[in-house]
């Protein structure tokens, strides 16, 4: 039980330190490597083509944009 309490206090202090750092610097937490863009990955999944759900979302967005254009012309 002592190990659990010590570990809990350690993590609590770590989170408090990160919170104070954010409050004073107003800078978000970010990785040191620069993310996926630094290794040449354009998108998260790096698949050659979008999945079916993504294709449906893209089709809905295209239809919505077309409808907005049509409404703006009228």
mmCIF file of C-alpha atoms in Angstrom:
data_model
loop_
_atom_site.group_PDB
_atom_site.id
_atom_site.type_symbol
_atom_site.label_atom_id
_atom_site.label_comp_id
_atom_site.label_asym_id
_atom_site.label_seq_id
_atom_site.Cartn_x
_atom_site.Cartn_y
_atom_site.Cartn_z
ATOM 1 C CA UNK A 1 0.000 0.000 0.000
ATOM 2 C CA UNK A 2 2.912 2.347 0.678
ATOM 3 C CA UNK A 3 4.167 1.866 -2.890
ATOM 4 C CA UNK A 4 0.726 2.728 -4.263
ATOM 5 C CA UNK A 5 0.532 5.933 -2.226
ATOM 6 C CA UNK A 6 4.085 6.950 -3.168
ATOM 7 C CA UNK A 7 3.370 6.310 -6.850
ATOM 8 C CA UNK A 8 0.102 8.224 -6.662
ATOM 9 C CA UNK A 9 1.836 11.213 -5.066
ATOM 10 C CA UNK A 10 4.592 11.096 -7.707
ATOM 11 C CA UNK A 11 2.093 11.176 -10.580
ATOM 12 C CA UNK A 12 0.057 13.861 -8.838
ATOM 13 C CA UNK A 13 3.160 16.039 -8.592
ATOM 14 C CA UNK A 14 4.033 15.368 -12.240
ATOM 15 C CA UNK A 15 0.544 16.388 -13.391
ATOM 16 C CA UNK A 16 0.615 19.459 -11.167
ATOM 17 C CA UNK A 17 3.976 20.445 -12.651
ATOM 18 C CA UNK A 18 2.662 20.095 -16.194
ATOM 19 C CA UNK A 19 -0.447 22.093 -15.286
ATOM 20 C CA UNK A 20 1.595 24.898 -13.747
ATOM 21 C CA UNK A 21 3.889 24.949 -16.762
ATOM 22 C CA UNK A 22 0.888 25.277 -19.065
ATOM 23 C CA UNK A 23 -0.697 27.992 -16.933
ATOM 24 C CA UNK A 24 2.450 30.134 -16.813
ATOM 25 C CA UNK A 25 3.773 29.623 -20.343
ATOM 26 C CA UNK A 26 0.428 29.195 -22.160
ATOM 27 C CA UNK A 27 2.149 26.708 -24.418
ATOM 28 C CA UNK A 28 0.596 23.330 -25.144
ATOM 29 C CA UNK A 29 2.392 20.077 -24.504
ATOM 30 C CA UNK A 30 4.020 18.709 -27.646
ATOM 31 C CA UNK A 31 6.352 15.925 -28.567
ATOM 32 C CA UNK A 32 10.023 16.497 -29.155
ATOM 33 C CA UNK A 33 10.193 14.632 -32.473
ATOM 34 C CA UNK A 34 7.906 16.932 -34.444
ATOM 35 C CA UNK A 35 5.159 14.403 -35.074
ATOM 36 C CA UNK A 36 4.392 12.344 -38.153
ATOM 37 C CA UNK A 37 5.136 15.216 -40.520
ATOM 38 C CA UNK A 38 8.835 15.041 -39.682
ATOM 39 C CA UNK A 39 9.087 11.490 -41.042
ATOM 40 C CA UNK A 40 7.140 12.192 -44.213
ATOM 41 C CA UNK A 41 3.724 10.787 -43.271
ATOM 42 C CA UNK A 42 1.040 13.001 -44.810
ATOM 43 C CA UNK A 43 -1.930 11.515 -42.965
ATOM 44 C CA UNK A 44 -2.430 9.431 -39.841
ATOM 45 C CA UNK A 45 -3.282 6.101 -41.456
ATOM 46 C CA UNK A 46 -0.864 6.460 -44.432
ATOM 47 C CA UNK A 47 -3.139 4.211 -46.521
ATOM 48 C CA UNK A 48 -2.991 4.427 -50.323
ATOM 49 C CA UNK A 49 -6.735 5.173 -50.522
ATOM 50 C CA UNK A 50 -9.363 6.327 -47.992
ATOM 51 C CA UNK A 51 -11.542 3.800 -46.183
ATOM 52 C CA UNK A 52 -15.264 3.453 -46.946
ATOM 53 C CA UNK A 53 -16.335 5.629 -44.007
ATOM 54 C CA UNK A 54 -13.949 8.380 -45.117
ATOM 55 C CA UNK A 55 -15.241 8.153 -48.712
ATOM 56 C CA UNK A 56 -18.824 8.567 -47.447
ATOM 57 C CA UNK A 57 -17.837 11.597 -45.358
ATOM 58 C CA UNK A 58 -16.031 13.126 -48.329
ATOM 59 C CA UNK A 59 -19.078 12.538 -50.582
ATOM 60 C CA UNK A 60 -21.400 14.147 -48.011
ATOM 61 C CA UNK A 61 -19.079 17.138 -47.679
ATOM 62 C CA UNK A 62 -18.877 17.537 -51.462
ATOM 63 C CA UNK A 63 -22.671 17.355 -51.731
ATOM 64 C CA UNK A 64 -23.032 19.891 -48.935
ATOM 65 C CA UNK A 65 -20.593 22.280 -50.620
ATOM 66 C CA UNK A 66 -22.440 21.892 -53.933
ATOM 67 C CA UNK A 67 -25.757 22.645 -52.211
ATOM 68 C CA UNK A 68 -24.268 25.754 -50.581
ATOM 69 C CA UNK A 69 -23.002 26.938 -53.965
ATOM 70 C CA UNK A 70 -26.388 26.265 -55.535
ATOM 71 C CA UNK A 71 -28.184 28.162 -52.745
ATOM 72 C CA UNK A 72 -25.779 31.079 -53.040
ATOM 73 C CA UNK A 73 -26.383 31.371 -56.794
ATOM 74 C CA UNK A 74 -30.157 31.453 -56.314
#
